[in-house]
Short mmCIF file of C-alpha atoms and ligand atoms in Angstrom, two decimals:
data_model
loop_
_atom_site.label_atom_id
_atom_site.label_comp_id
_atom_site.label_asym_id
_atom_site.label_seq_id
_atom_site.Cartn_x
_atom_site.Cartn_y
_atom_site.Cartn_z
CA MET A 1 95.33 71.30 38.01
CA ARG A 2 94.57 74.64 37.62
CA LEU A 3 96.58 75.93 40.29
CA TYR A 4 99.31 74.40 38.44
CA GLN A 5 98.63 74.61 35.39
CA ILE A 6 98.92 79.31 36.27
CA LEU A 7 102.18 78.56 38.00
CA THR A 8 103.49 76.44 34.19
CA MET A 9 104.61 79.28 32.48
CA ARG A 10 102.57 78.21 29.32
CA GLY A 11 104.61 79.70 26.86
CA LEU A 12 103.57 83.06 27.26
CA ALA A 13 105.70 85.91 25.84
CA PRO A 14 107.61 87.78 29.13
CA HIS A 15 107.08 91.12 29.62
CA GLY A 16 110.08 92.91 28.21
CA TYR A 17 107.77 92.03 25.18
CA CYS A 18 105.50 94.20 25.66
CA LEU A 19 107.97 96.42 25.76
CA LEU A 20 109.80 95.92 22.89
CA TRP A 21 113.02 95.49 25.49
CA ASP A 22 113.51 98.80 25.14
CA PRO A 23 116.57 99.41 27.38
CA LEU A 24 115.42 102.60 28.51
CA LEU A 25 111.49 101.08 29.56
CA ILE A 26 113.06 97.99 30.80
CA TRP A 27 114.99 100.48 33.51
CA LEU A 28 112.79 103.00 34.27
CA HIS A 29 110.35 99.79 35.57
CA VAL A 30 113.53 98.10 37.34
CA ILE A 31 114.51 101.16 38.47
CA SER A 32 111.82 102.16 40.15
CA ASP A 33 109.36 98.95 40.99
CA ALA A 34 113.39 98.30 43.14
CA ILE A 35 113.80 101.33 45.49
CA ILE A 36 109.72 100.95 45.49
CA ALA A 37 110.26 97.41 46.94
CA LEU A 38 113.97 98.26 49.00
CA SER A 39 111.55 101.05 50.49
CA TYR A 40 108.14 99.06 51.45
CA PHE A 41 110.82 96.14 53.30
CA SER A 42 112.32 98.86 55.13
CA ILE A 43 109.15 99.58 56.75
CA PRO A 44 108.66 96.37 58.27
CA VAL A 45 112.01 96.61 60.18
CA VAL A 46 111.20 99.52 61.75
CA LEU A 47 108.42 98.46 62.69
CA ALA A 48 109.90 95.20 64.08
CA VAL A 49 112.34 97.73 66.32
CA PHE A 50 109.62 99.95 66.65
CA LEU A 51 107.66 97.36 68.81
CA LYS A 52 110.50 95.42 70.03
CA ARG A 53 111.68 99.07 71.67
CA ARG A 54 107.62 99.86 73.00
CA ARG A 55 106.04 97.01 73.96
CA ASP A 56 103.97 98.93 75.76
CA VAL A 57 101.95 99.63 72.46
CA GLU A 58 98.78 99.04 72.73
CA PHE A 59 98.13 98.45 69.30
CA GLY A 60 100.65 95.98 68.36
CA TRP A 61 98.77 93.33 66.61
CA LEU A 62 98.05 96.05 64.39
CA VAL A 63 101.30 97.12 63.42
CA SER A 64 101.89 93.59 63.42
CA LEU A 65 99.30 93.42 60.89
CA PHE A 66 100.56 96.57 58.58
CA ALA A 67 104.40 95.48 58.57
CA ILE A 68 102.40 91.51 57.08
CA PHE A 69 100.56 94.20 53.93
CA ILE A 70 103.72 95.85 53.75
CA THR A 71 105.51 92.85 53.15
CA ALA A 72 103.04 91.20 50.10
CA CYS A 73 103.08 94.73 48.63
CA GLY A 74 107.30 95.16 48.46
CA ALA A 75 106.63 90.88 46.87
CA THR A 76 104.28 92.13 44.59
CA HIS A 77 106.88 95.19 43.26
CA VAL A 78 110.37 92.80 43.04
CA MET A 79 107.94 90.37 40.68
CA SER A 80 107.49 92.92 38.78
CA ILE A 81 110.50 92.91 37.46
CA LEU A 82 110.69 89.15 37.44
CA VAL A 83 107.78 88.79 35.12
CA LEU A 84 109.73 91.55 32.61
CA TRP A 85 112.23 88.54 31.66
CA VAL A 86 110.77 86.30 33.02
CA PRO A 87 106.90 85.03 32.13
CA ALA A 88 105.57 83.93 35.99
CA TYR A 89 102.13 85.31 36.15
CA GLY A 90 100.71 82.89 37.47
CA ALA A 91 103.01 83.83 40.80
CA GLU A 92 102.58 87.50 40.20
CA GLY A 93 98.63 87.08 40.36
CA LEU A 94 99.09 84.91 43.53
CA ILE A 95 100.96 87.56 45.61
CA LYS A 96 98.87 90.53 44.45
CA ALA A 97 96.47 87.66 45.77
CA ILE A 98 97.61 87.45 49.04
CA THR A 99 98.88 91.39 49.14
CA ALA A 100 95.15 92.17 49.00
CA VAL A 101 93.71 89.74 51.86
CA ALA A 102 96.40 91.68 53.80
CA SER A 103 95.50 94.83 52.51
CA VAL A 104 91.44 93.90 53.57
CA LEU A 105 92.39 92.61 57.03
CA THR A 106 94.53 95.82 57.36
CA ALA A 107 91.45 98.33 56.16
CA LEU A 108 88.78 96.39 58.88
CA ALA A 109 91.29 96.59 61.35
CA MET A 110 91.45 99.70 60.49
CA TRP A 111 88.46 101.35 60.88
CA PRO A 112 87.15 100.44 64.29
CA LEU A 113 90.56 102.09 65.93
CA LEU A 114 90.68 105.49 64.43
CA PRO A 115 87.71 106.39 67.51
CA LYS A 116 90.88 105.56 70.46
CA LEU A 117 93.85 106.66 67.84
CA ILE A 118 91.92 109.74 67.70
CA ALA A 119 91.89 109.86 71.72
CA LEU A 120 95.52 108.80 72.37
CA PRO A 121 97.13 111.41 74.23
CA SER A 122 99.58 113.79 71.94
CA PRO A 123 103.08 113.46 73.45
CA ARG A 124 101.46 117.75 74.35
CA LEU A 125 99.50 117.31 75.58
CA LEU A 126 100.75 114.45 78.27
CA GLN A 127 103.50 117.05 79.07
CA GLN A 128 100.52 119.43 80.45
CA ILE A 129 99.85 116.49 82.49
CA ASN A 130 103.01 115.77 83.35
CA HIS A 131 103.46 119.80 84.15
CA ASP A 132 100.15 120.11 86.49
CA LEU A 133 101.03 116.56 88.51
CA HIS A 134 104.73 117.96 89.34
CA ARG A 135 102.91 121.42 89.94
CA GLU A 136 100.40 119.84 92.12
CA ALA A 137 103.29 117.58 94.30
CA ALA A 138 104.96 120.07 94.78
CA GLU A 139 101.78 122.41 96.55
CA ARG A 140 100.81 119.90 98.47
CA ALA A 141 104.12 119.34 99.20
CA ARG A 142 104.28 123.13 100.34
CA MET A 143 100.78 122.69 102.58
CA GLU A 144 102.84 119.52 104.53
CA GLU A 145 105.60 121.76 105.14
CA GLN A 146 102.91 124.44 107.02
CA LEU A 147 100.83 121.41 108.85
CA ARG A 148 103.94 120.18 110.57
CA GLN A 149 105.23 124.61 111.39
CA ALA A 150 101.39 124.48 112.54
CA GLN A 151 101.90 120.66 114.83
CA LYS A 152 105.07 121.93 116.14
CA LEU A 153 103.96 125.18 117.34
CA GLU A 154 101.27 123.22 118.81
CA ALA A 155 103.29 121.06 120.61
CA ILE A 156 105.48 124.16 121.79
CA GLY A 157 101.75 125.85 123.22
CA GLN A 158 100.99 122.36 124.97
CA LEU A 159 104.96 122.19 126.34
CA THR A 160 104.87 125.61 127.33
CA GLY A 161 101.33 125.76 128.80
CA GLY A 162 102.23 121.47 130.78
CA ILE A 163 105.46 123.74 132.62
CA ALA A 164 104.02 126.72 132.89
CA HIS A 165 100.68 125.13 134.98
CA ASP A 166 103.57 122.93 136.75
CA PHE A 167 105.29 125.74 137.83
CA ASN A 168 102.24 127.03 139.56
CA ASN A 169 101.78 123.71 140.77
CA ILE A 170 104.63 124.17 142.75
CA LEU A 171 104.64 127.72 143.38
CA ALA A 172 101.22 127.33 145.05
CA ILE A 173 102.41 124.97 147.64
CA VAL A 174 106.12 127.54 147.86
CA MET A 175 102.66 129.72 148.78
CA GLY A 176 101.55 128.37 150.99
CA ASN A 177 104.34 127.53 152.98
CA ILE A 178 105.04 131.11 153.34
CA GLU A 179 102.25 132.10 154.35
CA ARG A 180 102.13 129.14 156.92
CA ALA A 181 105.16 130.83 158.50
CA THR A 182 104.06 134.26 158.34
CA LEU A 183 100.80 133.32 160.55
CA GLY A 184 103.54 130.61 162.94
CA ILE A 185 105.98 133.58 163.32
CA ASP A 186 105.61 133.10 166.89
CA LYS A 187 105.64 129.40 167.05
CA PRO A 188 109.83 128.72 165.78
CA ASP A 189 109.36 125.40 165.04
CA ARG A 190 106.50 125.67 162.72
CA ALA A 191 107.35 128.54 160.76
CA LEU A 192 110.97 126.90 160.31
CA GLY A 193 109.46 123.37 158.77
CA ALA A 194 107.37 125.96 156.46
CA LEU A 195 110.03 127.49 155.54
CA ALA A 196 112.44 124.43 154.96
CA ASN A 197 109.19 123.57 152.63
CA ALA A 198 109.15 127.19 151.56
CA MET A 199 112.73 126.26 150.06
CA GLU A 200 112.39 122.70 149.27
CA ALA A 201 109.69 123.34 146.86
CA SER A 202 111.70 126.53 145.60
CA GLN A 203 114.54 124.05 145.24
CA ARG A 204 111.56 121.93 143.02
CA ALA A 205 110.51 124.75 140.66
CA ALA A 206 114.64 125.33 139.64
CA GLY A 207 114.63 121.46 137.52
CA LEU A 208 111.45 122.29 136.09
CA THR A 209 113.42 124.42 134.42
CA GLU A 210 116.13 123.02 134.58
CA GLN A 211 113.74 120.63 132.71
CA LEU A 212 113.05 122.97 130.32
CA LEU A 213 115.52 124.06 129.13
CA ALA A 214 117.58 120.18 128.97
CA PHE A 215 114.27 120.39 126.32
CA ALA A 216 115.52 123.13 124.61
CA ARG A 217 118.89 121.97 124.44
CA LYS A 218 117.61 118.22 123.61
CA GLN A 219 118.66 116.23 126.26
CA PRO A 220 117.67 113.25 127.18
CA LEU A 221 115.50 112.61 130.38
CA GLN A 222 117.16 112.43 133.74
CA VAL A 223 115.80 108.44 133.65
CA GLN A 224 117.55 106.81 137.37
CA ARG A 225 116.09 104.47 140.16
CA HIS A 226 114.09 105.29 143.02
CA ASP A 227 112.30 103.91 145.28
CA LEU A 228 108.49 104.90 144.94
CA SER A 229 107.14 105.03 148.56
CA HIS A 230 110.11 107.39 148.68
CA ILE A 231 109.70 109.74 146.39
CA ALA A 232 106.32 109.51 147.93
CA GLU A 233 107.11 109.46 151.71
CA GLU A 234 109.62 113.37 150.97
CA LEU A 235 106.57 114.69 148.36
CA VAL A 236 103.53 114.07 151.14
CA ARG A 237 105.50 115.97 153.16
CA LEU A 238 106.30 118.68 151.60
CA ILE A 239 101.96 119.32 150.40
CA ALA A 240 100.71 117.84 153.53
CA LEU A 241 99.58 121.82 154.18
CA THR A 242 99.49 123.30 151.08
CA LEU A 243 96.16 120.54 151.15
CA GLY A 244 94.24 122.24 153.86
CA GLU A 245 92.67 121.66 157.15
CA HIS A 246 90.00 120.07 156.07
CA ILE A 247 91.93 117.07 153.43
CA VAL A 248 92.82 114.26 155.45
CA LEU A 249 95.68 113.14 154.46
CA VAL A 250 96.39 108.83 154.43
CA THR A 251 99.91 107.06 153.23
CA GLN A 252 100.28 103.41 152.97
CA LEU A 253 103.73 103.11 151.74
CA SER A 254 105.09 99.56 150.72
CA LYS A 255 107.92 98.59 154.04
CA ALA A 256 109.43 96.65 150.53
CA PRO A 257 111.54 98.51 148.23
CA LEU A 258 109.59 99.47 145.11
CA PRO A 259 112.61 100.37 142.18
CA VAL A 260 111.20 102.17 139.44
CA ASP A 261 113.22 104.12 136.25
CA ILE A 262 111.94 107.39 135.99
CA ASP A 263 112.56 110.70 135.90
CA ARG A 264 112.16 111.89 138.88
CA GLN A 265 110.78 115.32 138.91
CA GLN A 266 108.31 114.26 135.69
CA LEU A 267 107.13 111.65 138.50
CA GLU A 268 106.52 114.20 141.26
CA ALA A 269 105.15 116.40 138.66
CA ALA A 270 102.49 113.69 138.45
CA LEU A 271 101.51 113.39 141.81
CA ILE A 272 101.31 117.33 142.27
CA ASN A 273 99.18 117.30 139.61
CA LEU A 274 96.92 114.51 140.92
CA ALA A 275 96.84 115.93 145.36
CA VAL A 276 95.70 119.32 143.29
CA ASN A 277 93.22 117.08 141.46
CA ALA A 278 92.28 115.04 144.43
CA ARG A 279 91.78 118.78 146.30
CA ASP A 280 89.91 120.28 143.91
CA ALA A 281 86.81 117.48 144.30
CA MET A 282 87.21 118.26 147.70
CA PRO A 283 86.21 120.90 148.70
CA ASP A 284 84.14 120.90 151.74
CA GLY A 285 86.42 118.10 153.20
CA GLY A 286 88.01 114.10 152.83
CA THR A 287 90.58 111.67 152.76
CA LEU A 288 92.92 111.94 150.28
CA THR A 289 95.17 108.41 149.79
CA ILE A 290 98.84 107.30 148.72
CA THR A 291 99.62 104.01 148.76
CA THR A 292 102.17 102.37 146.64
CA ASP A 293 102.30 98.33 146.19
CA GLU A 294 103.84 96.27 143.92
CA VAL A 295 101.74 94.54 141.75
CA ASP A 296 103.78 91.21 140.95
CA GLN A 297 107.30 90.13 140.72
CA GLY A 298 107.45 92.85 137.48
CA GLU A 299 105.44 95.35 138.73
CA VAL A 300 105.07 98.13 140.88
CA LEU A 301 102.25 100.90 141.43
CA ILE A 302 101.72 104.07 143.47
CA MET A 303 97.28 105.23 143.44
CA VAL A 304 96.28 108.60 144.30
CA SER A 305 92.52 108.04 145.39
CA ASP A 306 90.44 110.56 146.92
CA SER A 307 86.83 111.21 148.75
CA GLY A 308 86.00 113.65 146.11
CA THR A 309 83.36 114.67 143.56
CA GLY A 310 83.99 111.68 141.26
CA MET A 311 84.00 112.23 137.34
CA ASP A 312 80.53 111.06 135.03
CA SER A 313 81.70 108.86 132.66
CA ARG A 314 82.36 111.18 130.05
CA THR A 315 84.64 113.56 132.25
CA LEU A 316 86.66 110.60 132.84
CA GLU A 317 86.41 109.91 129.26
CA ARG A 318 88.36 113.15 127.95
CA ALA A 319 90.24 113.82 131.46
CA THR A 320 93.11 113.30 129.95
CA GLU A 321 92.40 115.14 126.84
CA PRO A 322 95.29 118.74 126.94
CA PHE A 323 92.92 121.42 127.55
CA PHE A 324 89.84 119.43 129.02
CA THR A 325 88.74 120.92 131.87
CA THR A 326 85.14 120.71 134.21
CA LYS A 327 87.06 123.80 136.02
CA PRO A 328 85.87 127.79 135.57
CA VAL A 329 88.08 129.44 133.58
CA GLY A 330 90.49 130.60 135.15
CA ARG A 331 90.43 127.93 138.00
CA GLY A 332 91.83 124.81 135.75
CA SER A 333 93.65 124.37 132.36
CA GLY A 334 93.50 120.99 131.77
CA LEU A 335 96.83 120.03 131.62
CA GLY A 336 97.49 118.26 134.61
CA LEU A 337 96.67 114.53 133.61
CA SER A 338 96.90 115.37 130.55
CA GLN A 339 101.07 115.94 132.06
CA VAL A 340 100.60 112.72 134.10
CA TYR A 341 99.37 110.89 130.87
CA GLY A 342 102.71 111.81 129.39
CA PHE A 343 105.08 111.10 132.18
CA VAL A 344 104.17 107.29 132.02
CA GLN A 345 103.48 106.74 128.37
CA GLU A 346 107.00 107.74 128.24
CA ALA A 347 108.17 105.78 131.73
CA GLY A 348 106.32 102.79 129.88
CA GLY A 349 103.50 102.06 131.87
CA ARG A 350 99.83 102.52 132.16
CA LEU A 351 97.49 105.25 133.81
CA THR A 352 94.16 103.58 135.11
CA ILE A 353 91.43 106.24 135.90
CA ALA A 354 89.11 105.34 138.38
CA SER A 355 85.82 107.26 139.26
CA ALA A 356 82.43 107.77 139.00
CA PRO A 357 79.77 109.97 140.65
CA GLY A 358 79.83 110.87 144.54
CA GLU A 359 82.68 108.68 144.91
CA GLY A 360 85.30 110.03 145.04
CA SER A 361 88.29 108.97 141.56
CA ARG A 362 90.77 106.62 142.06
CA VAL A 363 94.24 107.23 139.58
CA THR A 364 96.19 103.96 139.65
CA ILE A 365 100.17 104.41 137.77
CA THR A 366 101.06 101.46 136.90
CA LEU A 367 105.38 100.99 136.31
CA ALA A 368 108.20 98.19 135.66
CA ARG A 369 110.05 97.37 138.32
CA GLY A 370 114.18 97.75 137.62
CA GLN A 371 114.63 95.32 137.38
CA SER A 372 118.53 95.61 138.21
CA GLY A 373 121.22 98.52 138.36
CA ALA A 374 122.09 100.67 140.75
CA TRP A 375 119.84 102.85 143.56
CA THR A 376 120.46 106.98 143.21
N1 ATP B 1 90.90 113.30 141.56
C1 ATP B 1 89.29 113.65 140.29
N2 ATP B 1 88.26 114.08 141.52
C2 ATP B 1 86.95 114.07 139.67
N3 ATP B 1 87.57 114.95 138.37
C3 ATP B 1 88.58 115.48 138.28
C4 ATP B 1 89.97 114.59 139.45
N4 ATP B 1 91.05 114.32 138.61
C5 ATP B 1 90.10 114.95 137.08
N5 ATP B 1 88.94 115.29 137.67
C6 ATP B 1 88.14 115.80 136.04
O1 ATP B 1 89.25 115.92 134.69
C7 ATP B 1 89.24 117.14 134.29
C8 ATP B 1 90.76 117.30 133.71
O2 ATP B 1 91.74 117.13 134.87
P1 ATP B 1 93.55 118.19 134.78
O3 ATP B 1 94.19 118.07 135.66
O4 ATP B 1 93.29 117.35 133.23
O5 ATP B 1 92.37 119.53 134.00
P2 ATP B 1 91.85 120.29 135.53
O6 ATP B 1 92.52 119.96 136.75
O7 ATP B 1 90.94 120.85 135.12
O8 ATP B 1 93.01 121.53 135.02
P3 ATP B 1 94.50 122.46 136.28
O9 ATP B 1 94.95 120.92 136.31
O10 ATP B 1 95.27 122.64 134.00
O11 ATP B 1 94.94 123.07 136.45
C9 ATP B 1 89.15 117.99 135.50
O12 ATP B 1 87.95 119.36 135.19
C10 ATP B 1 87.76 117.92 136.10
O13 ATP B 1 87.01 116.89 135.84
MG1 MG B 2 94.36 119.15 137.73
#
């Protein structure tokens, strides 16, 4: 009821009347209020566009509240123009009351937010952080590159060490056979046999350097079909004499063919490494046994066992690690079993070592049986 009375004009005089309808005063008020109102109304539009584009803004609700407050302010100035001619003082007061509520709410909301607003990072600070991040990323990339280089060098070191090592093994066979030929020069058959062995071993050494060159040229491995027993047989003939008289060499080769798809040079190097290890483990003599057999339809194996010193669990655990050796400096480089391991990995096979102190060692290489394709 009261509200109705306030809103109805009840014979009040319009505001222009107070100004005595002086055109100058009237227009001064009208133009000023109109400009203020338009400016006020434009601000919420700016804020709306801002909020629409920046949906991530944290205090969006505060911006909306502020927009309501500003709109209400604009409306009061429109009313100021209206009341010059129409005495709608009730409606004008009501809009002022709404503005008052909005202003109080906005002020109340803004004060507690002040610390947070102050803490917002400035564009300069953000730029600095961005710059630091870029520098850090560049630094990391540089360090990664350095690490890659170091790893490459290490890999090259291992590779050359490994090849030199295998080459040495063959060289020992060549020298052993030449020595044998020299000693047995009065027994031509024996001397000729030893020389033939030396020649064959030299050819293998040439094969090894070929392998190194192939690696340098990034050629793939020479994987071909071979018979496991056949390779073992040939190699045994070659190494038998160099093992020394105190070691008995026994072969247990499968009669059935055992086809495998491997790089022959690598398998031979692995078998020589295993034979040399077995020899070193039997300084007072013993038996070295080379066995080939089929595991099942899909797999075949070649095993080198000895009746030597054997390995304790700690040695067994680390035996295939590159450069791990228990031999005195100058005697072992620790690259033998790591070559064997590397070969088996590449061939997609399995390497198992069974050994205990005083009970000898048994190293088994299990390979997939070559299923189809031609023999070489
Ligand atoms: N048949 C074996 N009997 C006892 N110990 C073995 C046997 N084979 C390997 N080992 C142990 O494993 C270690 C590592 O062998 P690996 O062939 O890798 O290196 P190495 O024989 O010490 O040196 P390299 O072969 O480079 O001359 C050996 O030092 C030895 O302790
Ligand atoms: Mg060795």
